[in-house]
Short mmCIF file of C-alpha atoms and ligand atoms in Angstrom, two decimals:
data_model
loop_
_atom_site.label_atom_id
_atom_site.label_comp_id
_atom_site.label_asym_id
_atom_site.label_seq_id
_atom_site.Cartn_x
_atom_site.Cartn_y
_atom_site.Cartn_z
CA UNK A 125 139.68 95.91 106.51
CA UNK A 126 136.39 96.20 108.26
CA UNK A 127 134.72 94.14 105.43
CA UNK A 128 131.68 92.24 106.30
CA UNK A 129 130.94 89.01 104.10
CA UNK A 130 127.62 87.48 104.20
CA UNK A 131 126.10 84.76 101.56
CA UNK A 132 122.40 84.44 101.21
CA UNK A 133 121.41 81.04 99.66
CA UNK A 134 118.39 81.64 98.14
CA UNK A 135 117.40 81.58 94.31
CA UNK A 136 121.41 81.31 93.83
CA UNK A 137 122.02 84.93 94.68
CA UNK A 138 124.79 85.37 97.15
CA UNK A 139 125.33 88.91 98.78
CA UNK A 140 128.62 90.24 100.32
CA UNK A 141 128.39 93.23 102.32
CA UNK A 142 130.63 95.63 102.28
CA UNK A 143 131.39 99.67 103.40
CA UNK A 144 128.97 101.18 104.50
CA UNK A 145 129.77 104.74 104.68
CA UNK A 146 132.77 105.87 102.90
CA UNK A 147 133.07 103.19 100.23
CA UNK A 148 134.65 100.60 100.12
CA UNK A 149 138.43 101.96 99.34
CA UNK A 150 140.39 99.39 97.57
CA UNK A 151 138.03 96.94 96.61
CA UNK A 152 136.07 99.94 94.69
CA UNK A 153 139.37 100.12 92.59
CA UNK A 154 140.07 96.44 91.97
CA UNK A 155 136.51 96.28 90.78
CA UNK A 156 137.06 99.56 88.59
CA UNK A 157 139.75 97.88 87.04
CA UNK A 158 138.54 94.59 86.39
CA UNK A 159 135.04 95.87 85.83
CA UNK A 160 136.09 97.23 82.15
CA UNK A 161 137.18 94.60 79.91
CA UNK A 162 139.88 91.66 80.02
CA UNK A 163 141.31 91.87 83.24
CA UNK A 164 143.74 95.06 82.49
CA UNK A 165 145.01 93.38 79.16
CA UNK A 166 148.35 92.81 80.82
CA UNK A 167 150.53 91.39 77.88
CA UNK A 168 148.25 92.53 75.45
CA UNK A 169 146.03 89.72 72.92
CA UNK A 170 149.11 87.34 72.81
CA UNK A 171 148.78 86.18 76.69
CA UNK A 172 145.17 85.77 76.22
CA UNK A 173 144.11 82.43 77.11
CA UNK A 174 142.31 80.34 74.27
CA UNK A 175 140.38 78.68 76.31
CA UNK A 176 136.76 79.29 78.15
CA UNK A 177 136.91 82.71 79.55
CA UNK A 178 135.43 84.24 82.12
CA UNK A 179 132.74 86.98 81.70
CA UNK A 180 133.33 90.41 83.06
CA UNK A 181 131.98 91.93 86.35
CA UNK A 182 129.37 94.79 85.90
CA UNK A 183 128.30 97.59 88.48
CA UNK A 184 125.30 98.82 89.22
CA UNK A 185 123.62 101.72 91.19
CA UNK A 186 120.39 101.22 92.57
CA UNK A 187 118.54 104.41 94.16
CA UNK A 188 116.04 103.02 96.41
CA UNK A 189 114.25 104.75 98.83
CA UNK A 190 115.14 105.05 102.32
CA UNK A 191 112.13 103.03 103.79
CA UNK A 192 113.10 100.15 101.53
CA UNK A 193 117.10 100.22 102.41
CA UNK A 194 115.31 99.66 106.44
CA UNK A 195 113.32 97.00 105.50
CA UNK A 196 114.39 95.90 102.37
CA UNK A 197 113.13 95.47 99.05
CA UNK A 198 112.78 93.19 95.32
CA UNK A 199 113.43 94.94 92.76
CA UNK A 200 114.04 94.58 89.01
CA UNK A 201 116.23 96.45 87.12
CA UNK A 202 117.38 96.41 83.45
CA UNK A 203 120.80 95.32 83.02
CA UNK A 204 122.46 96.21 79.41
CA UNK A 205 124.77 93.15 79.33
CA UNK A 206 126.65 90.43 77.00
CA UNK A 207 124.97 87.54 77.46
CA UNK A 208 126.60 84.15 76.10
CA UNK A 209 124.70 83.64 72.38
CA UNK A 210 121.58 80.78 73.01
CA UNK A 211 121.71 79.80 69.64
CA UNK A 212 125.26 78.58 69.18
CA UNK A 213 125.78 78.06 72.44
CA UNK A 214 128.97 80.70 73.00
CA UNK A 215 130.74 79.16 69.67
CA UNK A 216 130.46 81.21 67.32
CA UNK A 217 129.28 78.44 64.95
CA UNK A 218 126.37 78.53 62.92
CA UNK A 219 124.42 75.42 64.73
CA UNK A 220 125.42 72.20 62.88
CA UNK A 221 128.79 73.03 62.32
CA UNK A 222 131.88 73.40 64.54
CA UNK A 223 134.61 75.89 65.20
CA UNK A 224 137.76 74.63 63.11
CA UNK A 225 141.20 74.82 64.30
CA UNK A 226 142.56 77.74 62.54
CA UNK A 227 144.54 77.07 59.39
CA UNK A 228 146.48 79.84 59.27
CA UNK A 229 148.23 79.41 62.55
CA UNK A 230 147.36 75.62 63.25
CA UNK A 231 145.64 76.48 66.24
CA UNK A 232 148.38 78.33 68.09
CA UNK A 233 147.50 81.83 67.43
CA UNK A 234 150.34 82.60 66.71
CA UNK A 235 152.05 83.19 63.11
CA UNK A 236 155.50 82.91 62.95
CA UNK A 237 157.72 85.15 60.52
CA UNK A 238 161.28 85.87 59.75
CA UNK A 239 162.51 89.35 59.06
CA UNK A 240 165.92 90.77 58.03
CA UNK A 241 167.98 93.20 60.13
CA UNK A 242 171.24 93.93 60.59
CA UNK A 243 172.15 91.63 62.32
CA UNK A 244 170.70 88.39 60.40
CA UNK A 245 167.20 87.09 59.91
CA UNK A 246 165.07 86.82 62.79
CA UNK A 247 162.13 84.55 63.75
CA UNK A 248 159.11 86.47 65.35
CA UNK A 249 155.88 86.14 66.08
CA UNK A 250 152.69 88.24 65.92
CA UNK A 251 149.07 87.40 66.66
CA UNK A 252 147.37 85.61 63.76
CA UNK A 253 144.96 88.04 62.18
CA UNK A 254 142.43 84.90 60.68
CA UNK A 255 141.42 83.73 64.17
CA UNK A 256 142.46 86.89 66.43
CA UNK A 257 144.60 84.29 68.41
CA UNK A 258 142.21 82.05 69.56
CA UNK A 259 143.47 79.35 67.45
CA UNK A 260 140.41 78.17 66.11
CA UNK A 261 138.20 79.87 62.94
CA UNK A 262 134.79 79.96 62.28
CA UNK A 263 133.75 79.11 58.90
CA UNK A 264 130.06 79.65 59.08
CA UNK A 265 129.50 81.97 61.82
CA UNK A 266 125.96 82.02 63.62
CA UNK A 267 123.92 84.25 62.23
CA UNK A 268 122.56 85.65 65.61
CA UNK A 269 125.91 86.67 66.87
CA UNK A 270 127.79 86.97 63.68
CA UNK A 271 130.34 84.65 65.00
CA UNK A 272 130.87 86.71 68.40
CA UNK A 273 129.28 84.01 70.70
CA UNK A 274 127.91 86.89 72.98
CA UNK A 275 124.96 89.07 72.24
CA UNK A 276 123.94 92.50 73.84
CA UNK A 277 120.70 92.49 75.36
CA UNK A 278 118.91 94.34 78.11
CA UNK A 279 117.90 91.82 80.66
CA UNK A 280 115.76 92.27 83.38
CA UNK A 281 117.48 91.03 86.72
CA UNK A 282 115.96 90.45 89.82
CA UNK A 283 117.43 92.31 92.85
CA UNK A 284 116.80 91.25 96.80
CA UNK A 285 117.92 93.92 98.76
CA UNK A 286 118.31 92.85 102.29
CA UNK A 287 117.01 95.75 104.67
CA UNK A 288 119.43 97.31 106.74
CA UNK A 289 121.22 98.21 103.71
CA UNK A 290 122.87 101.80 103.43
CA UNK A 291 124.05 104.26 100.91
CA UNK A 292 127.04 102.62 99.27
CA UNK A 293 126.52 98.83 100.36
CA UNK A 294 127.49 96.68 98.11
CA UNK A 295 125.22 93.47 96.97
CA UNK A 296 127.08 90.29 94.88
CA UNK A 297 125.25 88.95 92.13
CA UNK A 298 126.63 85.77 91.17
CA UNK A 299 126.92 85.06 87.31
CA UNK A 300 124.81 87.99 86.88
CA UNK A 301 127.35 89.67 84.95
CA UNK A 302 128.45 89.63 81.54
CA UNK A 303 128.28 86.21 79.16
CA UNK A 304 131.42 84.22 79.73
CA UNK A 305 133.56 83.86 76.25
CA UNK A 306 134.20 80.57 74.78
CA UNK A 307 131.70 78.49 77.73
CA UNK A 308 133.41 80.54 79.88
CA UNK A 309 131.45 81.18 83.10
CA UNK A 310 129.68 84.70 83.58
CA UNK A 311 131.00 87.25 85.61
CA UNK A 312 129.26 88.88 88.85
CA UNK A 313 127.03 91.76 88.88
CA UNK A 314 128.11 93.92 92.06
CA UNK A 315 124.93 96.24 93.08
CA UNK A 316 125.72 99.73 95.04
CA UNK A 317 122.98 101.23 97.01
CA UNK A 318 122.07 104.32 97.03
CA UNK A 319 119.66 106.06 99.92
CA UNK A 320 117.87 108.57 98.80
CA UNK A 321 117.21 111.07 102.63
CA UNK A 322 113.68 111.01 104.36
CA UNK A 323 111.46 113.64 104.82
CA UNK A 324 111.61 113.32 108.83
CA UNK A 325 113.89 110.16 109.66
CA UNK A 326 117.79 110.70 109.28
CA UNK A 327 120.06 107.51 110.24
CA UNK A 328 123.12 106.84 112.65
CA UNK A 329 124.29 103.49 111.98
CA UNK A 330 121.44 100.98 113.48
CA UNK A 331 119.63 103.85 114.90
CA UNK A 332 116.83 106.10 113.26
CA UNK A 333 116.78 109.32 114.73
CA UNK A 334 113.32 112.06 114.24
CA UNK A 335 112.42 115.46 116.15
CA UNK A 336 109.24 115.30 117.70
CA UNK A 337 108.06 118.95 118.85
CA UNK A 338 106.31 118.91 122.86
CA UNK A 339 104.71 121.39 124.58
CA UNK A 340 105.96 123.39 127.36
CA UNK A 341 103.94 121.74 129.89
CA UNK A 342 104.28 118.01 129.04
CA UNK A 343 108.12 119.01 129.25
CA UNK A 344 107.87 120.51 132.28
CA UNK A 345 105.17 117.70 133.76
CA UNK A 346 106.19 114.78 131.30
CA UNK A 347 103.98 112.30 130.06
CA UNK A 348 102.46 109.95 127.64
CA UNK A 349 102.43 110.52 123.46
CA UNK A 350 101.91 108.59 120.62
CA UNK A 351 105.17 108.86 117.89
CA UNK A 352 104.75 107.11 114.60
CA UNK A 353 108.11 104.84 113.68
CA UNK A 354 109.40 104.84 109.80
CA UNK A 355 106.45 101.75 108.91
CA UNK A 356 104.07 103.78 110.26
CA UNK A 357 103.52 102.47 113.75
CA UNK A 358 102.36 104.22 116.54
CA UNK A 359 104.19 103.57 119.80
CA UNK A 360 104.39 104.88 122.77
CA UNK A 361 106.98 107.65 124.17
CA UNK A 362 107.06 108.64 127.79
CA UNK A 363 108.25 112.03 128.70
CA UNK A 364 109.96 112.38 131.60
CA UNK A 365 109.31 115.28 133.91
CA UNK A 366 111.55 117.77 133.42
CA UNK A 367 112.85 116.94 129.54
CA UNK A 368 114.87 119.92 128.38
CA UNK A 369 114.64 120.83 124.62
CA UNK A 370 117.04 119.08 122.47
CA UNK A 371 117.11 115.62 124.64
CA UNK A 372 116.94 112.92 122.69
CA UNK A 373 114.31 109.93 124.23
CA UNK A 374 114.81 106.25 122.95
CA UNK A 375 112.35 103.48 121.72
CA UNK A 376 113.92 100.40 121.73
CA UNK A 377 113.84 98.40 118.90
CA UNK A 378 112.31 100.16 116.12
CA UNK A 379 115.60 101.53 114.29
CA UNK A 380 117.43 99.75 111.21
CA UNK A 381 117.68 95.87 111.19
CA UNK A 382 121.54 94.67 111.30
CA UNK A 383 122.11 92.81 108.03
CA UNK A 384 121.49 89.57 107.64
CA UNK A 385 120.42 89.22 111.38
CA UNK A 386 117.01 90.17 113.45
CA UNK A 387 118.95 92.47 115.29
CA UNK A 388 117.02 95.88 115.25
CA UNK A 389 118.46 99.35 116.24
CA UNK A 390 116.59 102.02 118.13
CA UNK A 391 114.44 104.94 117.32
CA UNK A 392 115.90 108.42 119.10
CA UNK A 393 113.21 110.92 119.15
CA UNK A 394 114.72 114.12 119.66
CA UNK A 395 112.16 116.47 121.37
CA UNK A 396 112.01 120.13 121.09
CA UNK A 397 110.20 122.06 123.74
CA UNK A 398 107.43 124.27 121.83
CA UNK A 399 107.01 128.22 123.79
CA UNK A 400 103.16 128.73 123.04
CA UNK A 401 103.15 132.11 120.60
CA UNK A 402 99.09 132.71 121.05
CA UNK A 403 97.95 132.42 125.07
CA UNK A 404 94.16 132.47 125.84
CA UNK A 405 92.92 134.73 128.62
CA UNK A 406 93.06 131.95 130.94
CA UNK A 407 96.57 131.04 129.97
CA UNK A 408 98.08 134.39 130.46
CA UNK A 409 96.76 134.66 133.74
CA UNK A 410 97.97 130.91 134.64
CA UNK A 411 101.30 131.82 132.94
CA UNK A 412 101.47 135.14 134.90
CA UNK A 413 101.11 133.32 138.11
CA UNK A 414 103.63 130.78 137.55
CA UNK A 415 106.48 133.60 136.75
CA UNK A 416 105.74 135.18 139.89
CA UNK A 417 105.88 132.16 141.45
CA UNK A 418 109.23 131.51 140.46
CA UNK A 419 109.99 135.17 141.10
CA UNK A 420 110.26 135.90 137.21
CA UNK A 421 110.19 139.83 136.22
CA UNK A 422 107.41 139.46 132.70
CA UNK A 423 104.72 141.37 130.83
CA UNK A 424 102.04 140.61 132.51
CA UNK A 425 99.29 142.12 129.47
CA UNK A 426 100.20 141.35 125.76
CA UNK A 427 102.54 143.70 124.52
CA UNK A 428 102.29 142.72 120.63
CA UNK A 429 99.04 143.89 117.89
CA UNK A 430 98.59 140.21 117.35
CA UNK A 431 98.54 139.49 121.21
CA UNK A 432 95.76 142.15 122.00
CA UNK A 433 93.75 140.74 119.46
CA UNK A 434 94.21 137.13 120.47
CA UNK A 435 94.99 137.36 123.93
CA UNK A 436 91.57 138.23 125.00
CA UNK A 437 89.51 135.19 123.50
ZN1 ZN B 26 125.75 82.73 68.14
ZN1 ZN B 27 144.90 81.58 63.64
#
Protein backbone atom coordinates (compact mmCIF):
# COMPACT_ATOMS: atom_id res chain seq x y z
CA UNK A 1 0.00 0.00 0.00
CA UNK A 2 3.13 2.05 0.06
CA UNK A 3 2.08 3.52 3.49
CA UNK A 4 4.78 4.69 5.71
CA UNK A 5 3.99 4.64 9.62
CA UNK A 6 6.12 6.51 11.91
CA UNK A 7 5.29 7.48 15.79
CA UNK A 8 7.02 10.40 17.35
CA UNK A 9 6.94 10.20 21.21
CA UNK A 10 7.16 13.47 22.23
CA UNK A 11 4.53 15.74 24.14
CA UNK A 12 2.07 12.64 23.32
CA UNK A 13 1.74 13.50 19.67
CA UNK A 14 2.22 10.54 17.44
CA UNK A 15 2.59 11.13 13.57
CA UNK A 16 1.85 8.54 10.79
CA UNK A 17 3.04 9.33 7.48
CA UNK A 18 1.35 8.70 4.73
CA UNK A 19 1.08 9.54 0.57
CA UNK A 20 2.98 11.72 -0.43
CA UNK A 21 2.01 12.69 -3.81
CA UNK A 22 -1.28 11.55 -5.00
CA UNK A 23 -3.12 11.12 -1.70
CA UNK A 24 -3.53 8.70 0.08
CA UNK A 25 -6.45 6.66 -1.95
CA UNK A 26 -8.44 4.61 0.38
CA UNK A 27 -7.50 5.71 3.61
CA UNK A 28 -8.64 9.42 2.40
CA UNK A 29 -12.15 7.73 2.07
CA UNK A 30 -12.31 5.70 5.28
CA UNK A 31 -11.38 8.91 6.99
CA UNK A 32 -14.13 10.88 4.87
CA UNK A 33 -16.50 8.58 6.12
CA UNK A 34 -15.74 8.26 9.59
CA UNK A 35 -14.60 11.84 9.79
CA UNK A 36 -18.47 13.10 9.78
CA UNK A 37 -20.37 11.90 12.60
CA UNK A 38 -21.14 8.35 14.27
CA UNK A 39 -19.28 6.04 12.35
CA UNK A 40 -21.81 5.91 9.15
CA UNK A 41 -24.90 5.44 11.54
CA UNK A 42 -25.19 1.88 10.34
CA UNK A 43 -28.49 0.65 12.08
CA UNK A 44 -29.51 3.95 12.78
CA UNK A 45 -29.88 5.39 16.89
CA UNK A 46 -31.13 1.88 18.04
CA UNK A 47 -27.53 0.07 17.58
CA UNK A 48 -25.92 2.92 19.24
CA UNK A 49 -23.97 1.84 22.09
CA UNK A 50 -24.95 3.41 25.59
CA UNK A 51 -21.92 3.35 26.79
CA UNK A 52 -18.61 5.76 26.64
CA UNK A 53 -18.20 6.70 23.08
CA UNK A 54 -15.60 7.56 21.19
CA UNK A 55 -15.05 11.14 19.83
CA UNK A 56 -14.91 11.74 16.14
CA UNK A 57 -11.78 12.21 13.92
CA UNK A 58 -11.33 15.79 12.44
CA UNK A 59 -9.19 16.92 9.31
CA UNK A 60 -7.23 19.57 8.88
CA UNK A 61 -5.28 21.48 6.11
CA UNK A 62 -2.33 23.25 6.98
CA UNK A 63 -0.66 25.58 4.17
CA UNK A 64 2.79 26.01 5.23
CA UNK A 65 5.39 27.27 3.32
CA UNK A 66 7.74 25.33 1.37
CA UNK A 67 10.95 26.18 3.46
CA UNK A 68 9.13 24.96 6.54
CA UNK A 69 7.73 21.49 4.91
CA UNK A 70 12.11 21.05 4.31
CA UNK A 71 12.91 21.74 7.59
CA UNK A 72 9.98 21.62 9.47
CA UNK A 73 7.99 23.73 11.57
CA UNK A 74 5.54 24.42 15.14
CA UNK A 75 2.73 25.74 14.46
CA UNK A 76 -0.61 26.57 16.10
CA UNK A 77 -3.69 26.46 14.57
CA UNK A 78 -7.32 26.99 15.73
CA UNK A 79 -9.28 23.95 15.79
CA UNK A 80 -13.31 24.48 15.96
CA UNK A 81 -14.00 21.26 17.92
CA UNK A 82 -16.38 19.42 20.62
CA UNK A 83 -14.55 19.21 23.44
CA UNK A 84 -15.87 16.88 26.41
CA UNK A 85 -17.83 19.62 28.94
CA UNK A 86 -15.11 20.49 32.11
CA UNK A 87 -17.76 21.27 34.27
CA UNK A 88 -19.78 18.08 34.41
CA UNK A 89 -17.26 16.13 33.38
CA UNK A 90 -19.01 14.62 29.90
CA UNK A 91 -22.39 13.82 32.02
CA UNK A 92 -24.58 15.93 31.29
CA UNK A 93 -25.37 16.51 35.00
CA UNK A 94 -25.52 19.65 36.64
CA UNK A 95 -22.39 19.02 39.19
CA UNK A 96 -23.81 17.46 42.40
CA UNK A 97 -26.23 15.40 40.87
CA UNK A 98 -26.10 12.26 38.71
CA UNK A 99 -27.49 11.01 35.45
CA UNK A 100 -30.64 8.75 36.41
CA UNK A 101 -31.51 5.65 34.70
CA UNK A 102 -34.26 6.64 32.47
CA UNK A 103 -37.78 6.01 33.70
CA UNK A 104 -39.44 5.81 30.77
CA UNK A 105 -37.58 2.93 29.29
CA UNK A 106 -35.80 1.57 32.54
CA UNK A 107 -32.58 2.15 31.12
CA UNK A 108 -32.87 0.12 27.94
CA UNK A 109 -33.64 2.71 25.45
CA UNK A 110 -35.89 1.11 24.20
CA UNK A 111 -39.88 1.46 24.62
CA UNK A 112 -41.78 -1.33 23.87
CA UNK A 113 -45.40 -1.08 22.23
CA UNK A 114 -48.07 -3.25 20.81
CA UNK A 115 -49.97 -2.32 17.72
CA UNK A 116 -52.91 -3.94 15.86
CA UNK A 117 -52.74 -5.26 12.28
CA UNK A 118 -54.23 -7.68 10.46
CA UNK A 119 -52.83 -10.17 11.46
CA UNK A 120 -53.01 -9.77 15.48
CA UNK A 121 -51.31 -7.42 17.88
CA UNK A 122 -47.75 -7.00 17.60
CA UNK A 123 -44.95 -6.12 20.09
CA UNK A 124 -42.41 -3.47 18.72
CA UNK A 125 -40.03 -1.36 19.70
CA UNK A 126 -38.88 2.21 18.94
CA UNK A 127 -36.20 4.38 20.48
CA UNK A 128 -37.34 6.04 23.71
CA UNK A 129 -37.85 9.70 23.00
CA UNK A 130 -37.13 10.83 27.09
CA UNK A 131 -33.48 9.69 27.01
CA UNK A 132 -32.79 9.46 23.05
CA UNK A 133 -31.77 5.77 23.83
CA UNK A 134 -29.13 6.15 26.04
CA UNK A 135 -31.00 4.73 28.83
CA UNK A 136 -30.26 7.13 31.33
CA UNK A 137 -32.04 10.93 31.82
CA UNK A 138 -30.79 13.92 33.06
CA UNK A 139 -32.86 15.68 35.47
CA UNK A 140 -30.87 18.78 36.07
CA UNK A 141 -28.76 19.22 33.15
CA UNK A 142 -25.42 21.33 33.47
CA UNK A 143 -25.92 24.54 32.74
CA UNK A 144 -22.68 24.93 30.58
CA UNK A 145 -23.62 22.26 28.17
CA UNK A 146 -27.30 22.18 28.62
CA UNK A 147 -27.11 18.55 29.29
CA UNK A 148 -24.99 17.75 25.99
CA UNK A 149 -21.72 16.83 27.88
CA UNK A 150 -19.67 18.36 24.90
CA UNK A 151 -19.14 22.01 24.24
CA UNK A 152 -17.96 23.78 20.94
CA UNK A 153 -14.99 25.74 21.35
CA UNK A 154 -12.14 26.92 19.19
CA UNK A 155 -9.00 25.53 20.64
CA UNK A 156 -5.72 26.36 19.83
CA UNK A 157 -3.62 23.10 19.02
CA UNK A 158 -0.15 22.80 18.74
CA UNK A 159 1.20 21.31 15.47
CA UNK A 160 5.01 19.75 14.98
CA UNK A 161 5.51 19.34 11.54
CA UNK A 162 8.43 17.13 10.93
CA UNK A 163 10.52 18.57 7.87
CA UNK A 164 10.64 16.57 4.95
CA UNK A 165 7.01 16.77 4.84
CA UNK A 166 5.20 17.26 1.35
CA UNK A 167 2.02 18.48 -0.12
CA UNK A 168 -0.60 16.00 1.03
CA UNK A 169 1.32 14.20 4.02
CA UNK A 170 -0.64 13.32 6.48
CA UNK A 171 0.26 14.07 10.40
CA UNK A 172 -1.82 11.94 13.42
CA UNK A 173 -2.87 13.85 16.24
CA UNK A 174 -3.76 11.65 18.94
CA UNK A 175 -6.97 12.61 21.02
CA UNK A 176 -6.77 15.82 19.32
CA UNK A 177 -10.05 15.37 17.86
CA UNK A 178 -13.44 15.83 18.92
CA UNK A 179 -14.64 15.31 22.88
CA UNK A 180 -15.44 11.66 23.40
CA UNK A 181 -19.37 11.19 24.45
CA UNK A 182 -20.28 9.72 27.68
CA UNK A 183 -16.12 9.56 29.06
CA UNK A 184 -15.65 8.31 25.90
CA UNK A 185 -12.08 8.89 24.65
CA UNK A 186 -11.44 11.74 21.98
CA UNK A 187 -10.95 11.09 18.55
CA UNK A 188 -7.68 11.94 16.38
CA UNK A 189 -7.04 15.04 14.57
CA UNK A 190 -5.41 13.94 11.10
CA UNK A 191 -3.34 17.13 9.67
CA UNK A 192 -2.82 17.36 5.63
CA UNK A 193 -0.04 19.45 4.39
CA UNK A 194 -0.15 21.61 2.00
CA UNK A 195 3.17 23.18 0.08
CA UNK A 196 2.70 26.21 -1.08
CA UNK A 197 5.72 26.39 -4.57
CA UNK A 198 9.03 28.47 -4.13
CA UNK A 199 10.07 31.26 -5.90
CA UNK A 200 13.36 29.41 -7.28
CA UNK A 201 13.46 25.80 -5.59
CA UNK A 202 10.97 23.12 -7.11
CA UNK A 203 11.19 19.46 -5.45
CA UNK A 204 11.69 15.77 -6.78
CA UNK A 205 11.18 13.54 -3.98
CA UNK A 206 14.42 14.03 -1.55
CA UNK A 207 15.98 16.24 -4.04
CA UNK A 208 15.67 20.15 -4.45
CA UNK A 209 16.27 21.12 -7.81
CA UNK A 210 17.17 25.33 -8.91
CA UNK A 211 18.56 26.87 -12.32
CA UNK A 212 21.55 28.70 -11.82
CA UNK A 213 22.41 30.88 -15.07
CA UNK A 214 26.65 30.66 -16.11
CA UNK A 215 28.43 32.41 -18.45
CA UNK A 216 29.67 31.25 -21.68
CA UNK A 217 33.16 31.07 -20.65
CA UNK A 218 33.00 29.39 -17.20
CA UNK A 219 30.95 26.74 -19.33
CA UNK A 220 33.29 26.44 -21.77
CA UNK A 221 36.50 26.67 -19.10
CA UNK A 222 34.49 25.48 -15.92
CA UNK A 223 35.12 26.56 -12.60
CA UNK A 224 34.39 27.62 -9.13
CA UNK A 225 30.85 29.56 -7.92
CA UNK A 226 29.16 30.19 -4.96
CA UNK A 227 25.12 28.83 -5.10
CA UNK A 228 22.97 29.65 -2.14
CA UNK A 229 20.88 26.28 -0.84
CA UNK A 230 17.00 26.80 0.32
CA UNK A 231 18.43 28.04 4.25
CA UNK A 232 20.41 30.34 2.69
CA UNK A 233 23.83 28.78 2.58
CA UNK A 234 26.41 29.41 0.31
CA UNK A 235 28.26 26.37 -1.01
CA UNK A 236 30.35 25.65 -3.40
CA UNK A 237 29.58 24.34 -7.14
CA UNK A 238 32.33 23.31 -9.48
CA UNK A 239 31.80 23.60 -13.13
CA UNK A 240 33.21 21.25 -15.13
CA UNK A 241 34.90 22.21 -18.36
CA UNK A 242 32.82 21.80 -21.00
CA UNK A 243 29.09 21.92 -19.12
CA UNK A 244 26.48 22.18 -21.84
CA UNK A 245 23.32 24.28 -21.04
CA UNK A 246 20.62 22.41 -19.41
CA UNK A 247 23.05 19.88 -17.32
CA UNK A 248 22.06 19.52 -14.16
CA UNK A 249 25.30 19.59 -11.39
CA UNK A 250 24.71 17.98 -7.86
CA UNK A 251 25.53 19.12 -4.21
CA UNK A 252 25.32 16.43 -2.05
CA UNK A 253 23.42 16.69 0.83
CA UNK A 254 21.59 19.82 0.91
CA UNK A 255 18.07 18.58 -0.55
CA UNK A 256 14.91 17.52 1.66
CA UNK A 257 15.52 15.52 4.94
CA UNK A 258 13.80 11.86 4.73
CA UNK A 259 11.17 11.83 7.48
CA UNK A 260 11.81 10.96 10.61
CA UNK A 261 15.53 10.17 9.74
CA UNK A 262 18.86 12.48 9.14
CA UNK A 263 18.90 11.30 5.83
CA UNK A 264 19.22 14.43 3.49
CA UNK A 265 18.59 14.53 -0.33
CA UNK A 266 20.62 16.51 -2.82
CA UNK A 267 20.51 19.89 -4.35
CA UNK A 268 20.53 19.67 -8.52
CA UNK A 269 21.51 22.94 -9.86
CA UNK A 270 20.50 23.03 -13.29
CA UNK A 271 22.80 25.48 -15.21
CA UNK A 272 21.93 27.43 -18.21
CA UNK A 273 24.70 28.70 -20.38
CA UNK A 274 24.15 32.69 -20.67
CA UNK A 275 25.22 34.09 -24.73
CA UNK A 276 26.55 37.67 -23.68
CA UNK A 277 23.88 40.22 -25.61
CA UNK A 278 26.27 43.53 -25.05
CA UNK A 279 30.25 42.71 -26.06
CA UNK A 280 32.88 45.42 -25.26
CA UNK A 281 35.40 46.36 -27.94
CA UNK A 282 37.78 44.03 -26.52
CA UNK A 283 35.31 41.21 -26.43
CA UNK A 284 34.25 41.40 -29.98
CA UNK A 285 37.60 41.27 -31.12
CA UNK A 286 38.43 38.19 -28.63
CA UNK A 287 35.10 36.66 -29.76
CA UNK A 288 35.97 37.31 -33.46
CA UNK A 289 39.17 35.47 -33.07
CA UNK A 290 37.87 32.51 -31.43
CA UNK A 291 35.14 31.89 -34.42
CA UNK A 292 37.82 31.97 -36.81
CA UNK A 293 39.62 29.83 -34.88
CA UNK A 294 37.16 27.27 -34.95
CA UNK A 295 36.57 28.13 -38.61
CA UNK A 296 33.07 29.80 -37.76
CA UNK A 297 31.52 32.09 -40.72
CA UNK A 298 30.16 35.50 -38.13
CA UNK A 299 29.67 39.27 -38.19
CA UNK A 300 32.62 40.36 -37.38
CA UNK A 301 31.28 44.45 -36.61
CA UNK A 302 27.88 44.83 -34.74
CA UNK A 303 25.16 44.57 -36.99
CA UNK A 304 22.27 45.85 -34.49
CA UNK A 305 21.50 50.06 -33.40
CA UNK A 306 22.02 48.90 -29.88
CA UNK A 307 25.37 47.07 -30.79
CA UNK A 308 26.98 50.20 -32.54
CA UNK A 309 26.22 52.14 -29.68
CA UNK A 310 27.52 49.69 -27.12
CA UNK A 311 29.91 47.81 -28.95
CA UNK A 312 32.44 50.50 -29.08
CA UNK A 313 32.89 51.29 -25.23
ZN1 LIG B 1 -21.72 20.04 31.10
ZN1 LIG C 1 -35.34 6.15 28.00
Amino acid sequence: MGHAAFEQGQGGQGFDFSGGFGGGGLDDIFEMMFGGGFGGGFGGRQRRPRGPERGADLSYELEIEFIDAVFGKEVELDLPRTETCETCGGSGAEPGTNPMTCPQCKGTGQVQYAQNTPFGRMMTSRVCDKCHGTGSYVEHPCRECHGQGTVRRTCRVKVKVPGGVSDGTRLRLSGEGEGGLRGGPPGDLFVYTRVRPHREFVRDGLNLIREETISFPQAALGGDMKVKTLDGKNVTLTIPEGTQSGTMLRIRGHGVPRLGSTQRGDLLIRVIVETPKRLTAKQRELFVALAETMGDNVNTESKGILGKIFGKN
